[in-house]
Coordinates of C-alpha atoms and ligand atoms in Angstrom, one line a residue:
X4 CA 0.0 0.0 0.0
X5 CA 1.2 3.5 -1.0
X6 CA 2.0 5.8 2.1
X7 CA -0.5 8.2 0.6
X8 CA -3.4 6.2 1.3
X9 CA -2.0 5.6 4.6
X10 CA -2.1 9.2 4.7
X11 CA -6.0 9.0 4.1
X12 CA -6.2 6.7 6.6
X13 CA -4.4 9.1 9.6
X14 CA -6.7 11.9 8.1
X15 CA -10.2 10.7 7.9
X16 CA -9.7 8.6 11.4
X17 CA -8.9 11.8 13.0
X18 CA -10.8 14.0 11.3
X19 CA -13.4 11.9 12.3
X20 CA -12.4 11.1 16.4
X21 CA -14.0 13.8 18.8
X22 CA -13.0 12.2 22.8
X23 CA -16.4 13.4 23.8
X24 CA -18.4 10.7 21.8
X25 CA -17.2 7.8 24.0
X26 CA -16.4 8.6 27.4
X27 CA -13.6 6.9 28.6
X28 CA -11.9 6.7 32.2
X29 CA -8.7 6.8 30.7
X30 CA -9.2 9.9 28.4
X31 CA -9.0 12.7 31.0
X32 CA -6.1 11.4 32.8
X33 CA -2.1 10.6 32.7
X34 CA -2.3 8.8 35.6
X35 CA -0.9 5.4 34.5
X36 CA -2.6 3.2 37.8
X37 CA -5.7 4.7 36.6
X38 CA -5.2 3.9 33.2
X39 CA -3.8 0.3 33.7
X40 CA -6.4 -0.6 36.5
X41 CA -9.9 0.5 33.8
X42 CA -7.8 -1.3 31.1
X43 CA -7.8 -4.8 33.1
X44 CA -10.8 -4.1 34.4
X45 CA -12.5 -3.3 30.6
X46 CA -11.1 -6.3 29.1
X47 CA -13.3 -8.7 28.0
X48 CA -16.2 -6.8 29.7
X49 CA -18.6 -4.5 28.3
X50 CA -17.9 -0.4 29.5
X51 CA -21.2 -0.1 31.4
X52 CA -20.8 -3.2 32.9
X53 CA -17.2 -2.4 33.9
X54 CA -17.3 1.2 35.0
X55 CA -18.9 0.8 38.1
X56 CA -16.3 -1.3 39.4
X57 CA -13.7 0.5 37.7
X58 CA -15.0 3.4 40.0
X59 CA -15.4 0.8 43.1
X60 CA -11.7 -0.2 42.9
X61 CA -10.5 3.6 42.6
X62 CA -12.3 4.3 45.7
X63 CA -11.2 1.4 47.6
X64 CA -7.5 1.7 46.7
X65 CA -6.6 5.3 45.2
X66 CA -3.3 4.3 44.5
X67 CA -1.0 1.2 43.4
X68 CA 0.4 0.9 46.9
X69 CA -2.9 0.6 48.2
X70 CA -3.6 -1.9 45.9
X71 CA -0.5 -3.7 47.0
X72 CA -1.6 -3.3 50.4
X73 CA -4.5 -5.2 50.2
X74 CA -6.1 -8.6 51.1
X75 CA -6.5 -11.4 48.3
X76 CA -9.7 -11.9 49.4
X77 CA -11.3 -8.3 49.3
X78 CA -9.9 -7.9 45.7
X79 CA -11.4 -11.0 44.7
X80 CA -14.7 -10.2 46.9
X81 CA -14.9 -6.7 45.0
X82 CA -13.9 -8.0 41.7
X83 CA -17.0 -11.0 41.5
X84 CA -19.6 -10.6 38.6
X85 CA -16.1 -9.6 36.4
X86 CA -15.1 -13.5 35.2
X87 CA -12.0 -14.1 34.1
X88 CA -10.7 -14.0 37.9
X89 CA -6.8 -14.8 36.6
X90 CA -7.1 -11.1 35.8
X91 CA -8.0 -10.1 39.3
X92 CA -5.2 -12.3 40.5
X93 CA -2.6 -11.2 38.1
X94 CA -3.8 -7.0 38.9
X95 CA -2.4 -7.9 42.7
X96 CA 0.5 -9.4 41.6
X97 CA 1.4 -6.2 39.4
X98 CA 0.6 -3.9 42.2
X99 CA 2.8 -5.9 44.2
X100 CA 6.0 -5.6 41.7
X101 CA 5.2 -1.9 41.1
X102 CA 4.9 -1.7 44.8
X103 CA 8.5 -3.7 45.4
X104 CA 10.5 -3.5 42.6
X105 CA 9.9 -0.1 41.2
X106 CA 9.0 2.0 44.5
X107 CA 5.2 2.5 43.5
X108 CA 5.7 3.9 40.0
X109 CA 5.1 1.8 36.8
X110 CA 7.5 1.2 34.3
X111 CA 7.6 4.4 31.6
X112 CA 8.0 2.2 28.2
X113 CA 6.5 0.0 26.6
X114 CA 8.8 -3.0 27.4
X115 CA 9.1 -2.1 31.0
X116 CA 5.1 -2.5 31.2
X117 CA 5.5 -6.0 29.5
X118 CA 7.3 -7.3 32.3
X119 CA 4.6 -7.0 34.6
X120 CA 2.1 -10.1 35.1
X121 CA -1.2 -9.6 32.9
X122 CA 0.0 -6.7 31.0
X123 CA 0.0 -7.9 27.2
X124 CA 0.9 -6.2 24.1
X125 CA -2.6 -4.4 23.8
X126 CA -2.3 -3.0 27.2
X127 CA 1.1 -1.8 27.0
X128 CA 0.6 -0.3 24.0
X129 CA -2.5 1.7 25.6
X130 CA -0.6 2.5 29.3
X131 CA 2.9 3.8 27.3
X132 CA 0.8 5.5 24.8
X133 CA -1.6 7.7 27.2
X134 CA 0.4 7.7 30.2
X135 CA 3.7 8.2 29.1
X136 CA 3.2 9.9 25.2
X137 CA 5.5 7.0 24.1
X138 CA 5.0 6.7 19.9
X139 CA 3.1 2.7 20.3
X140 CA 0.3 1.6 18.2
X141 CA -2.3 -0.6 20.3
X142 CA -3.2 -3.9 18.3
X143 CA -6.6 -5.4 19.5
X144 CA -9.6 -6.8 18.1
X145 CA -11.3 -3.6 17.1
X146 CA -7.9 -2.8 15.3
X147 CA -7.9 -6.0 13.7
X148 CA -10.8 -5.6 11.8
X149 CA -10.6 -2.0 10.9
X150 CA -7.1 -3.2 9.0
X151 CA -8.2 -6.3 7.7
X152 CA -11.6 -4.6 6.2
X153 CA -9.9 -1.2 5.2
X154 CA -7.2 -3.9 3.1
X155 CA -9.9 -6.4 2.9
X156 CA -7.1 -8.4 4.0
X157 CA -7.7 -12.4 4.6
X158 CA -4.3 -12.9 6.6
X159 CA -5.2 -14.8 9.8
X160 CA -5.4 -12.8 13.1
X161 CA -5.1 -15.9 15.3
X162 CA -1.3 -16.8 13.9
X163 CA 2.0 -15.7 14.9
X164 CA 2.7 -15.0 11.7
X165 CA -0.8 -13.0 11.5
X166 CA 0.1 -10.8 14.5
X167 CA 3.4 -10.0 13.0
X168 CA 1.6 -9.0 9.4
X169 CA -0.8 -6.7 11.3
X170 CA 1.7 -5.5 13.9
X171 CA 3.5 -3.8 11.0
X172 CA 0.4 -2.4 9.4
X173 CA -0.6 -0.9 13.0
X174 CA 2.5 0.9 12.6
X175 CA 2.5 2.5 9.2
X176 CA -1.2 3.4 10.0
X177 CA 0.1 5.3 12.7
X178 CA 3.2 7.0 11.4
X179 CA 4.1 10.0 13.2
X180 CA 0.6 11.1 14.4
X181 CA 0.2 11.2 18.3
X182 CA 0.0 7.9 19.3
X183 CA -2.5 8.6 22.3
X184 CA -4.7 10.3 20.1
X185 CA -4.6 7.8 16.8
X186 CA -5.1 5.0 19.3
X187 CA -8.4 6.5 20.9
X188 CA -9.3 7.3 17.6
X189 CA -9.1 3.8 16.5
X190 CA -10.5 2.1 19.4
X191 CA -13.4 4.7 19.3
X192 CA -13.6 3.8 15.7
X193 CA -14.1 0.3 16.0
X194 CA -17.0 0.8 18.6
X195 CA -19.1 3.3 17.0
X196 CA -18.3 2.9 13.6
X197 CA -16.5 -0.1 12.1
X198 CA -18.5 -2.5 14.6
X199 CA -18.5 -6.4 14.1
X200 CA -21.9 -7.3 13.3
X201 CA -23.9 -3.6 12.2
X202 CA -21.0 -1.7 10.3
X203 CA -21.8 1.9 9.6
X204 CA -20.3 2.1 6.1
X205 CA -22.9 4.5 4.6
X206 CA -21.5 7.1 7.0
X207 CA -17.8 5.8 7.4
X208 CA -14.6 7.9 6.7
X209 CA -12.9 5.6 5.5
X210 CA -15.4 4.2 3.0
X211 CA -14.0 6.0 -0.4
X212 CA -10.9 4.1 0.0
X213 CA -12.2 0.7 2.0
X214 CA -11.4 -2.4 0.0
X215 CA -13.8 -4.6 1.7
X216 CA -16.2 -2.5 0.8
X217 CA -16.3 -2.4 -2.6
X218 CA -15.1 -6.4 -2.8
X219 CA -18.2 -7.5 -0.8
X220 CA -16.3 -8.6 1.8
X221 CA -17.0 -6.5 5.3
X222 CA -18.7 -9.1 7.3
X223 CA -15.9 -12.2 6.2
X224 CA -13.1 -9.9 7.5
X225 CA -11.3 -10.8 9.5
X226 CA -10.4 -13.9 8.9
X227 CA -9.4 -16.8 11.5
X228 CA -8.1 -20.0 10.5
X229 CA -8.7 -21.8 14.3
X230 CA -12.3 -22.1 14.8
X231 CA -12.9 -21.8 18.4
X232 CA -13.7 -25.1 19.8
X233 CA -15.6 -25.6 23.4
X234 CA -15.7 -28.3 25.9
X235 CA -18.8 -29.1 28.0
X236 CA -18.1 -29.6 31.6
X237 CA -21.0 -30.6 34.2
X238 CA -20.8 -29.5 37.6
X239 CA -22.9 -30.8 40.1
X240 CA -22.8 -28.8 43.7
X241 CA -23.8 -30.7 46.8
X242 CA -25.4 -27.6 49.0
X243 CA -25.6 -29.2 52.3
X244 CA -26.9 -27.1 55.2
X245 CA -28.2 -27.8 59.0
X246 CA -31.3 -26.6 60.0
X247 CA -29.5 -23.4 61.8
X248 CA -28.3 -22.1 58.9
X249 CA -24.8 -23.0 58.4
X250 CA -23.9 -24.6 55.0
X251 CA -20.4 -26.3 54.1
X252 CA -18.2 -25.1 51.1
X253 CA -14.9 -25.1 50.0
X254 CA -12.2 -23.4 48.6
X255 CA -11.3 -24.0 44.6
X256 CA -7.5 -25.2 44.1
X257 CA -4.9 -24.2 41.4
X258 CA -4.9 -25.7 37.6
X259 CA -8.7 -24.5 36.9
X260 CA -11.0 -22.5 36.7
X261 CA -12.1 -20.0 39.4
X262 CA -8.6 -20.6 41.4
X263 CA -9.3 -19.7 44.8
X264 CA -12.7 -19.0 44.5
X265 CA -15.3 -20.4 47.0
X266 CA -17.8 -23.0 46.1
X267 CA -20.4 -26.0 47.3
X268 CA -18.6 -29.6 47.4
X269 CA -18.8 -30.4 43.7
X270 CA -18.7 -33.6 41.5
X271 CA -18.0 -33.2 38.2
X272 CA -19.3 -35.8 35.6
X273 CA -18.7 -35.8 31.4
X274 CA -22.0 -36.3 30.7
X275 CA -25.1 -34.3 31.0
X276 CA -28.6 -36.1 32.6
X277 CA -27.1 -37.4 36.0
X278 CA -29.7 -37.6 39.0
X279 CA -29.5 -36.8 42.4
X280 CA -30.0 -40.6 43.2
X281 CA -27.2 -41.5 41.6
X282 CA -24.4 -38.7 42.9
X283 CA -23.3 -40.6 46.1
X284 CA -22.2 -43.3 43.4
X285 CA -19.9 -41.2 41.7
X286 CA -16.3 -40.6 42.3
X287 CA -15.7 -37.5 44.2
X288 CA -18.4 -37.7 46.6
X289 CA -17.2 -36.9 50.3
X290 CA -16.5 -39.3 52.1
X291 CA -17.4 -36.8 55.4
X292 CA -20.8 -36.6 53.5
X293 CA -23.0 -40.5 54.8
X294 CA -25.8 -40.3 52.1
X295 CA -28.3 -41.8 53.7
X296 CA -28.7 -39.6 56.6
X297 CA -28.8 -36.4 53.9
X298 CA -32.5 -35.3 52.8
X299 CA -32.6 -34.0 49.4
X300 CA -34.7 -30.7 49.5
X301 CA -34.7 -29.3 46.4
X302 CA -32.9 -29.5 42.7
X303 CA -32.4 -26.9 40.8
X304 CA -32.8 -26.4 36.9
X305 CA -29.1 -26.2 35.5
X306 CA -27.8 -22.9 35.6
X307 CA -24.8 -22.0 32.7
X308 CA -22.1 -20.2 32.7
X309 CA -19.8 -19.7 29.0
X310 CA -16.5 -19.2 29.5
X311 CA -14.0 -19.2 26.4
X312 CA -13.2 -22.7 25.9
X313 CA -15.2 -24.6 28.3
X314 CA -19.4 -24.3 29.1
X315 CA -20.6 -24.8 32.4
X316 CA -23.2 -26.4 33.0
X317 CA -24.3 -26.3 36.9
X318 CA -26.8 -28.4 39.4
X319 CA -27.7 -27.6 42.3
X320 CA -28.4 -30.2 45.0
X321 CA -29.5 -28.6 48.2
X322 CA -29.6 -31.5 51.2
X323 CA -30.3 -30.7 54.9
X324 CA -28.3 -32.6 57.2
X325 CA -29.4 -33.0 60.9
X326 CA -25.6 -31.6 62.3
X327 CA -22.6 -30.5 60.3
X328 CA -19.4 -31.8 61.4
X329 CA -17.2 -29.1 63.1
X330 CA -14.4 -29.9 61.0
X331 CA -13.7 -31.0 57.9
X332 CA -10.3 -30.8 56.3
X333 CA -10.2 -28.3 53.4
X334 CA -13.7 -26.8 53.8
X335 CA -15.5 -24.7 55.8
X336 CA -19.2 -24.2 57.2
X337 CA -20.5 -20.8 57.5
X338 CA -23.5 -18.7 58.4
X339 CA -26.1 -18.7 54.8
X340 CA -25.8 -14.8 55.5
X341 CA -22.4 -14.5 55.0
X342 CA -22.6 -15.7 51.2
X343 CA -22.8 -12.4 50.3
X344 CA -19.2 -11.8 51.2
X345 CA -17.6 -14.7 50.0
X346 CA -16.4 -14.4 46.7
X347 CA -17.9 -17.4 44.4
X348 CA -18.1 -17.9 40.6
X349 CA -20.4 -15.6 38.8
X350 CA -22.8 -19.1 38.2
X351 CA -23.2 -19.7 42.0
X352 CA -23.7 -16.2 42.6
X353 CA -26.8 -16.3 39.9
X354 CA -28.3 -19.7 41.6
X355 CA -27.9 -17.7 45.1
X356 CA -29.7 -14.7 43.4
X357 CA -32.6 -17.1 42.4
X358 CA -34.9 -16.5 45.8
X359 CA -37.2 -19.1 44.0
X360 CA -34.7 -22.1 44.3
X361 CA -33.4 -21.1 47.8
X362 CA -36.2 -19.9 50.1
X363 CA -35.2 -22.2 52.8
X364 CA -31.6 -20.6 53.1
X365 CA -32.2 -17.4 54.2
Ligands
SF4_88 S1 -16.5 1.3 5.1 FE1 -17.4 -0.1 6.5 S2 -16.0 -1.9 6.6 FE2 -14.9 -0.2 5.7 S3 -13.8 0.8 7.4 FE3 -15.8 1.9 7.1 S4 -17.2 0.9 8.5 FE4 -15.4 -0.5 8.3

């Protein structure tokens, strides 16, 4: 492609880019905690959803060393309804390093920001770019598909070799205009305008001069040659509470999903249909747990939760047992009315939320 149309490109996009049309929490400031924290925060989530705890987290811990400062458990607790809970984890262990190893201020370039656990190349870019004026394009999926349309390109996006091919085209789109300002531009550009499913290209920019638009092609770009694939997992959660209302749950180990989150004893099958009957058969059921003094109170429909590669598909068996024990190793038994303060996975939080299935725990 000829730099002039490159040149087209820089125009119309910022020509086009006004900061007040998408509101941002990173827009007004320089502040690179801020910036990093609504970044990690705003992946993977939708703004309106994130905001609010984008605000929460500010207010809780104004600043890194705060952050640093603070219990596992109340990060976790305040980041619930979020997903993706390695982020949560990996936002402490950044404060921490920032905290330790640079006295509280984050690195200033973009490979100093790399070095720090759940910063990627996307968030980097957007940290060195706003916080620290350094001349970095940002490379996510909005960007993606604004490059691969504009070219009507058909290079992969999910390759190394992909990334490298778009990496390089990031940057000549960029050239020497303000990188803080081209990559708001873009990222604005890809919400509003260049969108995934409803493309605005009757009032786009960019459309004198977009190849996908005049191939056909907007909705096939861009391309991916690994179609995701998703396993099916079935969860069944043993809810087992006394008649005071205390119920027993446990704590989620390392090498899953939701690591160190809280849940219900669980069994985990491969198939889908199991009933309750047939649980105290299976392999994982407690051997603290004697079946046949539980009483099976209720069922519940199965609740799901998507997650990237894996879908969840959830059963809840609530049981009343006439005493728990006081002890059981790895698992503890607490007041029903302290649920709300125990961080769990966002599809336990929905079944607790369900006041139909769960009258008789609070
Ligand atoms: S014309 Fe359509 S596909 Fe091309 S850049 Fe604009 S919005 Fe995207």
């Amino acid at each position: 492609m000829l730099n002039t149309d490159w040149l087209f490109f820089q125009q119309a996009l910022l020509g086009w880019y006004r900061p007040d049309r998408r509101p941002m929490p990173w827009k007004a400031i320089k502040d690179p905690y801020a910036i990093w924290l609504s970044e990690i925060i705003l992946q993977q989530t939708r703004v309106e959803q994130g905001l609010p705890y984008f605000e929460r987290f500010v207010a809780a811990y104004p600043t890194v060393v705060d952050l640093a400062a603070a219990e596992d458990d109340a990060v976790m607790k305040l980041w619930e309804g979020l997903g993706y809970y390695s982020r949560a984890r990996n936002l402490l262990k950044a404060a921490r390093m920032v905290t330790a190893e640079h006295d509280g201020a984050f690195p200033d370039t973009y490979a100093g920001l790399r070095t720090l656990p759940g910063i990627g190349p996307y968030t980097a870019a957007a940290i060195a770019s706003f916080a620290f004026d350094r001349q970095v394009a940002v490379l996510d999926g909005n960007v993606f598909r604004i490059l691969a349309r504009f070219m009507n390109d058909s290079t992969p996006i999910d390759t190394g070799k992909g990334r490298k091919h778009y990496e390089a085209l990031v940057s000549s789109a960029l050239g020497a205009t303000q990188a803080r300002t081209f990559n708001q531009a873009i990222m604005d550009f890809g919400a509003l305008v260049c969108t995934p499913r409803k493309a605005s290209c009757h009032q786009c920019p960019l459309a004198d001069q977009c190849a996908s638009l005049v191939a056909g092609t907007v909705y096939d770009r861009p391309v991916k040659e690994k179609k995701l694939k998703r396993r099916s997992r079935y969860f069944h959660f043993l809810v087992v509470s006394d008649r005071k209302g205390n119920t027993i749950i446990e704590q989620r180990g390392e090498g899953d999903i939701w690591q160190a989150l809280y849940q219900f004893p669980l069994i985990e099958v491969d198939r889908d249909g199991l009933t309750t009957e047939a649980l105290p058969q299976q392999d994982g059921w407690p051997d603290w747990l004697p079946a046949d003094q539980l009483k099976l109170t209720r069922r519940s429909p199965p609740f799901k939760q998507q997650l990237t590669h894996q879908t969840i598909v959830a059963v809840f068996h609530h049981f009343t047992y006439p005493e728990l024990p006081g002890e059981i190793v790895g698992r503890q038994v607490v007041k029903n009315k302290m649920f709300s303060n125990i961080a769990f996975p966002r599809v336990i939080t929905k079944y607790l939320a369900d006041k139909t299935l769960l009258l008789d725990l609070f």
